[in-house]
GROMACS .gro file of C-alpha atoms in nm:
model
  254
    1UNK     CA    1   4.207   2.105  -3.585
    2UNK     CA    2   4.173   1.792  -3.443
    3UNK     CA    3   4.225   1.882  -3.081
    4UNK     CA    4   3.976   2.159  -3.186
    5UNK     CA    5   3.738   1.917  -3.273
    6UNK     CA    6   3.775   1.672  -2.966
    7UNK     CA    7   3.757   1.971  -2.708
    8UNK     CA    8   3.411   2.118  -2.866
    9UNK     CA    9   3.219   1.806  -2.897
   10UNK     CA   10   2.934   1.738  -2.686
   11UNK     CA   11   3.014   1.534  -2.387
   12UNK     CA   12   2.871   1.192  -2.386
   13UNK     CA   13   2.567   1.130  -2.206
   14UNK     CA   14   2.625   1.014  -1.863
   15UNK     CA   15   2.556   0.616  -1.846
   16UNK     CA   16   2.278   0.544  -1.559
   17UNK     CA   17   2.450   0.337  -1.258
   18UNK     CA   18   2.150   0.047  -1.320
   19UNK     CA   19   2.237   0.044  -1.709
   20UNK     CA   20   2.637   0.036  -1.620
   21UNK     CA   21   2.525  -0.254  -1.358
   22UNK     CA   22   2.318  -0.410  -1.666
   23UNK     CA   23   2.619  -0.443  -1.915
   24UNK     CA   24   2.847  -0.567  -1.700
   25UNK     CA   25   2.638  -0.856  -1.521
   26UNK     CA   26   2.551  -0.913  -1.896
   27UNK     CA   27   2.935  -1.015  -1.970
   28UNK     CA   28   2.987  -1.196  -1.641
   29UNK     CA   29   2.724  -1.415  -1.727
   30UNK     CA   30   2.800  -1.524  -2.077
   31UNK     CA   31   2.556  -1.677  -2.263
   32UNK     CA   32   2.367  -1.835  -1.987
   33UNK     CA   33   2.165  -1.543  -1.878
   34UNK     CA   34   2.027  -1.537  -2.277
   35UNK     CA   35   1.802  -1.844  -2.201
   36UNK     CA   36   1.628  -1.695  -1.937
   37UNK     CA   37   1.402  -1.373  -1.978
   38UNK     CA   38   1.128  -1.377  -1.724
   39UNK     CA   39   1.100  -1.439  -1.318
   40UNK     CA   40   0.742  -1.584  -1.262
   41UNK     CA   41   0.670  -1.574  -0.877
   42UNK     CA   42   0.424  -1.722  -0.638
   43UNK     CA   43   0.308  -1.465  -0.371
   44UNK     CA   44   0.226  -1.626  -0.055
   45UNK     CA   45   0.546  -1.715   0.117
   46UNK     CA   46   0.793  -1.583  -0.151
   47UNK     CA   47   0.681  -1.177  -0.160
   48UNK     CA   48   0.497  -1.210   0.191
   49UNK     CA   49   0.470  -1.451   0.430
   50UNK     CA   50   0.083  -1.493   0.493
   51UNK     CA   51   0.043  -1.889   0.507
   52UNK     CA   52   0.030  -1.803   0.872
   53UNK     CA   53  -0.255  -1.572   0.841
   54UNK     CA   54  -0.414  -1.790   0.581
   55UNK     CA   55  -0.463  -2.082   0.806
   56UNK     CA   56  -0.556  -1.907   1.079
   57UNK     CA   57  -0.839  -1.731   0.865
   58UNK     CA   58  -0.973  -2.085   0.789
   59UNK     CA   59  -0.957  -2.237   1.078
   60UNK     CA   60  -1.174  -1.954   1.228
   61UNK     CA   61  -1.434  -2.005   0.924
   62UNK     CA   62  -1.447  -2.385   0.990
   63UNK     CA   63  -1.436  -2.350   1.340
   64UNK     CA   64  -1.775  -2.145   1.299
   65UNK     CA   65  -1.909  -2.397   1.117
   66UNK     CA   66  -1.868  -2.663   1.385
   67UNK     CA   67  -1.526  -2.853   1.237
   68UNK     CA   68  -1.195  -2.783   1.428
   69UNK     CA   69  -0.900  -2.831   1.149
   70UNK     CA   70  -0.533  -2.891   1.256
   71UNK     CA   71  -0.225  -2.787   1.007
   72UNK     CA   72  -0.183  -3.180   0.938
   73UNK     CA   73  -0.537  -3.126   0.764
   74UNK     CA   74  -0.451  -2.830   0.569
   75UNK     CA   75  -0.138  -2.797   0.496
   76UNK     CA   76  -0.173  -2.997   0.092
   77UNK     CA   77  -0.417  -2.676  -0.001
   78UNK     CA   78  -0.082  -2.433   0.025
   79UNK     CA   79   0.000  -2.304  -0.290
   80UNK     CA   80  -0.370  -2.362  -0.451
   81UNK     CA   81  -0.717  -2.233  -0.443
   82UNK     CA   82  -1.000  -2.233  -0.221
   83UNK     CA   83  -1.213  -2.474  -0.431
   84UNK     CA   84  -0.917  -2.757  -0.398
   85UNK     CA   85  -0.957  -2.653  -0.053
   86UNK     CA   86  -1.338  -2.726   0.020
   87UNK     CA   87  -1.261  -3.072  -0.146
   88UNK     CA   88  -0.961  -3.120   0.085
   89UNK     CA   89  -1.186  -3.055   0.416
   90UNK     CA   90  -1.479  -3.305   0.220
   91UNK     CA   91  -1.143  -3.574   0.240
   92UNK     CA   92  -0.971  -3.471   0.511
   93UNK     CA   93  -1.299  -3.425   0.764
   94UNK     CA   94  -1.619  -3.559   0.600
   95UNK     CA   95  -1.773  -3.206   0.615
   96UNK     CA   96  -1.938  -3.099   0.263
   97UNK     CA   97  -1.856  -2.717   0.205
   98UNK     CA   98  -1.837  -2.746  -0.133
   99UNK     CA   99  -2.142  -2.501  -0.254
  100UNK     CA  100  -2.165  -2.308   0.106
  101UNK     CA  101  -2.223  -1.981  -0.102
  102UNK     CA  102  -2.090  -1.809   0.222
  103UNK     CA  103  -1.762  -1.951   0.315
  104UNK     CA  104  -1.579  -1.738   0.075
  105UNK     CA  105  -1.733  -1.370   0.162
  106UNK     CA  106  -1.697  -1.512   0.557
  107UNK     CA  107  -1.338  -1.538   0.510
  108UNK     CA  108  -1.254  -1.250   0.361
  109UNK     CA  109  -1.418  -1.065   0.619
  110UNK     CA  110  -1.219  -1.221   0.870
  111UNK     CA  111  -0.917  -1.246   0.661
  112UNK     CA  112  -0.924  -0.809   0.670
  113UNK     CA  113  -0.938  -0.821   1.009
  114UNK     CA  114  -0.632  -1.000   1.034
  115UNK     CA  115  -0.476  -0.780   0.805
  116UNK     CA  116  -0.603  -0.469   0.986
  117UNK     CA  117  -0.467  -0.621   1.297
  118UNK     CA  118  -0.127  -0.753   1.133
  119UNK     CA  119  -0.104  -0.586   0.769
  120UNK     CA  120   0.075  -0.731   0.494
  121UNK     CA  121   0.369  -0.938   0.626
  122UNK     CA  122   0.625  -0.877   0.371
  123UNK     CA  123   0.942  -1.135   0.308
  124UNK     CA  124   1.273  -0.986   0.408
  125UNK     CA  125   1.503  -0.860   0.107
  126UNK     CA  126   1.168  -0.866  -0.148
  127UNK     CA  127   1.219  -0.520  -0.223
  128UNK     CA  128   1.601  -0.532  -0.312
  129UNK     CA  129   1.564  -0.878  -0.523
  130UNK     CA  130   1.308  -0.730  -0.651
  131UNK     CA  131   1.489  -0.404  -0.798
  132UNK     CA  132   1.802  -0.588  -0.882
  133UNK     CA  133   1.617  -0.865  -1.133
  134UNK     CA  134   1.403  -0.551  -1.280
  135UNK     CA  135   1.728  -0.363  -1.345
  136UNK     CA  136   1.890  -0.674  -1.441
  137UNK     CA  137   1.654  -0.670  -1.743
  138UNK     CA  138   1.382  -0.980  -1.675
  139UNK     CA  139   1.053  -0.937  -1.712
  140UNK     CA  140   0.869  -0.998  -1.323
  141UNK     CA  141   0.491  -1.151  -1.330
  142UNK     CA  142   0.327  -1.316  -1.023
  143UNK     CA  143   0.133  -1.612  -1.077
  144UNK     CA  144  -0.087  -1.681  -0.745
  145UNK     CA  145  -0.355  -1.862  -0.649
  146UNK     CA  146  -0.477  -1.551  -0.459
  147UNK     CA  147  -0.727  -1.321  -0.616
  148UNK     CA  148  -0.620  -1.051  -0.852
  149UNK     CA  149  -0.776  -0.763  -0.570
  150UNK     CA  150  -0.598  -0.918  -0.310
  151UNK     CA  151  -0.261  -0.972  -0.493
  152UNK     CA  152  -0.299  -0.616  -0.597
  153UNK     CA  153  -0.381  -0.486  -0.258
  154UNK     CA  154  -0.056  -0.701  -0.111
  155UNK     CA  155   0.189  -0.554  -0.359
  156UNK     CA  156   0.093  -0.192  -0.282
  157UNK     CA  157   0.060  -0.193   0.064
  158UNK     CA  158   0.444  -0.322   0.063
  159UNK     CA  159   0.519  -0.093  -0.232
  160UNK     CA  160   0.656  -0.318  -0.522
  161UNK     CA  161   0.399  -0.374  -0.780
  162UNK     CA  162   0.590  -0.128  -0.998
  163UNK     CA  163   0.862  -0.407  -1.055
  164UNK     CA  164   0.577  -0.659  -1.240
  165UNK     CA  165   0.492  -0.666  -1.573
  166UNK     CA  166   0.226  -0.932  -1.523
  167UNK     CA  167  -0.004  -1.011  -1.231
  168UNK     CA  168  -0.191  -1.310  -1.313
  169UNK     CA  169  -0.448  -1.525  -1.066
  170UNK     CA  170  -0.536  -1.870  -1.038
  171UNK     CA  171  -0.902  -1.700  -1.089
  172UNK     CA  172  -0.806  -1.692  -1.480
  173UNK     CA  173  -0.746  -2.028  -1.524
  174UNK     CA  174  -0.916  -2.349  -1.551
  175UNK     CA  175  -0.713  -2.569  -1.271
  176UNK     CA  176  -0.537  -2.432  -0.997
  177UNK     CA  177  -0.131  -2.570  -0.905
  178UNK     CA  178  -0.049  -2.835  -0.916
  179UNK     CA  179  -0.191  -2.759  -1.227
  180UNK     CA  180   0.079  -2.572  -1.497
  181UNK     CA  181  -0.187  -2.341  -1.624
  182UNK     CA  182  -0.145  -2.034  -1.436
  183UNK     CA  183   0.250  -2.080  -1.537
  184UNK     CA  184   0.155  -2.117  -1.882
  185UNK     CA  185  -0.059  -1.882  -1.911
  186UNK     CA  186   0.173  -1.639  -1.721
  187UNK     CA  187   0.420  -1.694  -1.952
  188UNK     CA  188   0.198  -1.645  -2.269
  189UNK     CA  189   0.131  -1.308  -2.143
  190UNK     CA  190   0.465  -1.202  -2.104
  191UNK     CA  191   0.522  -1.283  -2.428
  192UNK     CA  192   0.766  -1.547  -2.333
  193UNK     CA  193   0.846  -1.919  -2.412
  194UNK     CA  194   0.784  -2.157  -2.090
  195UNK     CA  195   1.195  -2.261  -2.133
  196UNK     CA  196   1.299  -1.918  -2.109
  197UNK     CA  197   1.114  -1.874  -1.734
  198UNK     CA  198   1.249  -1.937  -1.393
  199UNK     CA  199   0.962  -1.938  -1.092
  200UNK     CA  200   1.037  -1.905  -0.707
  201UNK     CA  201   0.814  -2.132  -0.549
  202UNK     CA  202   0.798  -2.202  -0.134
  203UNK     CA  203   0.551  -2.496  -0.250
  204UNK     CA  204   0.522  -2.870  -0.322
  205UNK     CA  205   0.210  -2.815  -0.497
  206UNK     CA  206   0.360  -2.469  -0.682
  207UNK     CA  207   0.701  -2.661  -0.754
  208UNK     CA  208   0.523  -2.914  -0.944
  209UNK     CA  209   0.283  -2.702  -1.147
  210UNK     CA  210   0.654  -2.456  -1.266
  211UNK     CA  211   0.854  -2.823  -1.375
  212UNK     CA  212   0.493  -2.953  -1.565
  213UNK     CA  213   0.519  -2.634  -1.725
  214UNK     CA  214   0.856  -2.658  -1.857
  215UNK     CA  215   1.007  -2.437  -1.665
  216UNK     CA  216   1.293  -2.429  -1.398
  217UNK     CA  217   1.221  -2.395  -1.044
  218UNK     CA  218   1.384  -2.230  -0.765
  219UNK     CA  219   1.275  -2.347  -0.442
  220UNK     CA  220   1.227  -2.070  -0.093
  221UNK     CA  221   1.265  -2.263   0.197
  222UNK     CA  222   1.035  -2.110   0.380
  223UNK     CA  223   0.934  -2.274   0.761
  224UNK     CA  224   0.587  -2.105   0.784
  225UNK     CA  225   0.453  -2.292   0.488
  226UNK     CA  226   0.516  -2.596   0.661
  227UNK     CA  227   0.741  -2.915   0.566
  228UNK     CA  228   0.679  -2.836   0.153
  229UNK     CA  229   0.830  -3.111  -0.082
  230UNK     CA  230   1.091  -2.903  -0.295
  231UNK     CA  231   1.283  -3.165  -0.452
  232UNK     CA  232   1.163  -3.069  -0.795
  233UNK     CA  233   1.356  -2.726  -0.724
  234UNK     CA  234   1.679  -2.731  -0.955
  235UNK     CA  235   1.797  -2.518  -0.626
  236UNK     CA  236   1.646  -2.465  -0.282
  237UNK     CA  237   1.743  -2.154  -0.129
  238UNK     CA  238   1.673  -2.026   0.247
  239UNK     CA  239   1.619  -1.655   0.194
  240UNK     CA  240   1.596  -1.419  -0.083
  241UNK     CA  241   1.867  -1.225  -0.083
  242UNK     CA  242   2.024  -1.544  -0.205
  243UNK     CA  243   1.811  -1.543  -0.551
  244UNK     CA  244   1.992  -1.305  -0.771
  245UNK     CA  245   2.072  -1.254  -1.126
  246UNK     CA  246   2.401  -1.422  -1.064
  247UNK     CA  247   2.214  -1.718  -0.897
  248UNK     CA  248   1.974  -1.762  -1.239
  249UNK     CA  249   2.291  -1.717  -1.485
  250UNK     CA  250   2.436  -2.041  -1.336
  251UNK     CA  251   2.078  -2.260  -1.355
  252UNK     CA  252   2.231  -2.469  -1.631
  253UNK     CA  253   2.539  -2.512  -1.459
  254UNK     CA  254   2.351  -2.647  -1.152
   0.00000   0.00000   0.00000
């Protein structure tokens, strides 16, 4: 009866090949990968690599407005918003842009251009990390200083905004990084304690904003956003296929 019994039952429902991937990282990793439930990511230079576009886009707009900028002059405004960079060209240049009501719409008219032109650089290997920390189980948000159209646009056009559960703009905030509020308020939205996030930042001024935040920073060396300060990165890696769940479940041992 017995034999009866085993033969006739329903088979068991085939386990998925993400959830069998799932369970077993989750016993590798112990304990560890508990404290950790979210990924919170800057955009520009960690999904794709536009600080290149982005400083040519605003050199052309100052450069029709009569000021020639170098990279020496721009380079602190990566990682933040264009209102920290009107004061930064008032320091770095003398030249008062600070309520030109046009600077923003002329730059976005030459910043589609580029993008015709160019499209959407996207970072080697985003896809893949991308997949393996959603399967994983961690809840993805980006947190950019970018606009929420344009971050939206970005993700499409390179086909991943399915993985995020959160895109959040330095537009919906008070101060942009170094500020911690778009973290924090990243976090909040996820539903999420600030000690239980991990951000990939390519930025001194992004770095600073995920540590005053509480949270634990992975640095992306990444040489088009010029000679950032990462040293408040628990880790610095050079490419992303080298930020993994593995990678996150060994933060505290690092």
């Amino acid at each position: 009866m017995q034999e009866l019994i085993r033969r006739n039952a329903p088979a068991a429902a085939p386990v998925s090949r993400s959830v069998r991937r799932r369970v077993l990282w989750k016993r590798d990793m112990g304990e560890n990968m508990n404290q950790f439930r979210a990924v919170l990511f800057d955009m520009d230079g960690v999904l794709i690599n536009t600080e290149p576009l982005h400083f040519r886009m605003w050199r052309e707009v100052f450069h029709n407005r009569g000021v020639e900028i170098d990279y020496n002059g721009y380079k602190d405004c990566i990682g933040t918003t264009e209102e920290f960079l009107r004061e930064l060209i008032w320091k770095n240049y003398g030249a008062d842009f600070r309520k030109d009501e046009t600077l923003k719409e002329d730059a976005m008219v030459i910043k589609k251009r580029l993008i015709a032109e160019e499209g959407f650089p996207k970072m080697p290997g985003v896809e893949e990390m991308l997949k393996n920390l959603y399967e994983a189980g961690f809840l993805l948000a980006i947190a950019s200083s970018s606009s929420v159209s344009f971050i939206e646009l970005a993700m499409d056009y390179i086909g991943v905004k399915q993985y995020f559960h959160v895109i959040n703009s330095g537009e919906n905030v008070a101060h942009s990084k170094p500020a911690p509020d778009i973290y924090l308020n990243t976090a909040e939205r996820l539903g999420v304690k600030p000690e239980e996030c991990v951000v990939l930042e390519d930025s001194e001024n992004g770095s600073i904003a995920a540590v005053s935040a509480g949270m634990v920073c992975v640095g992306l060396l990444n040489p088009d956003s010029g000679n950032q300060n990462l040293e408040r990165a628990k880790v610095v890696i050079r490419e992303l296929g080298e930020f993994t769940p593995k990678l996150i479940g060994r933060l505290n041992e690092i």
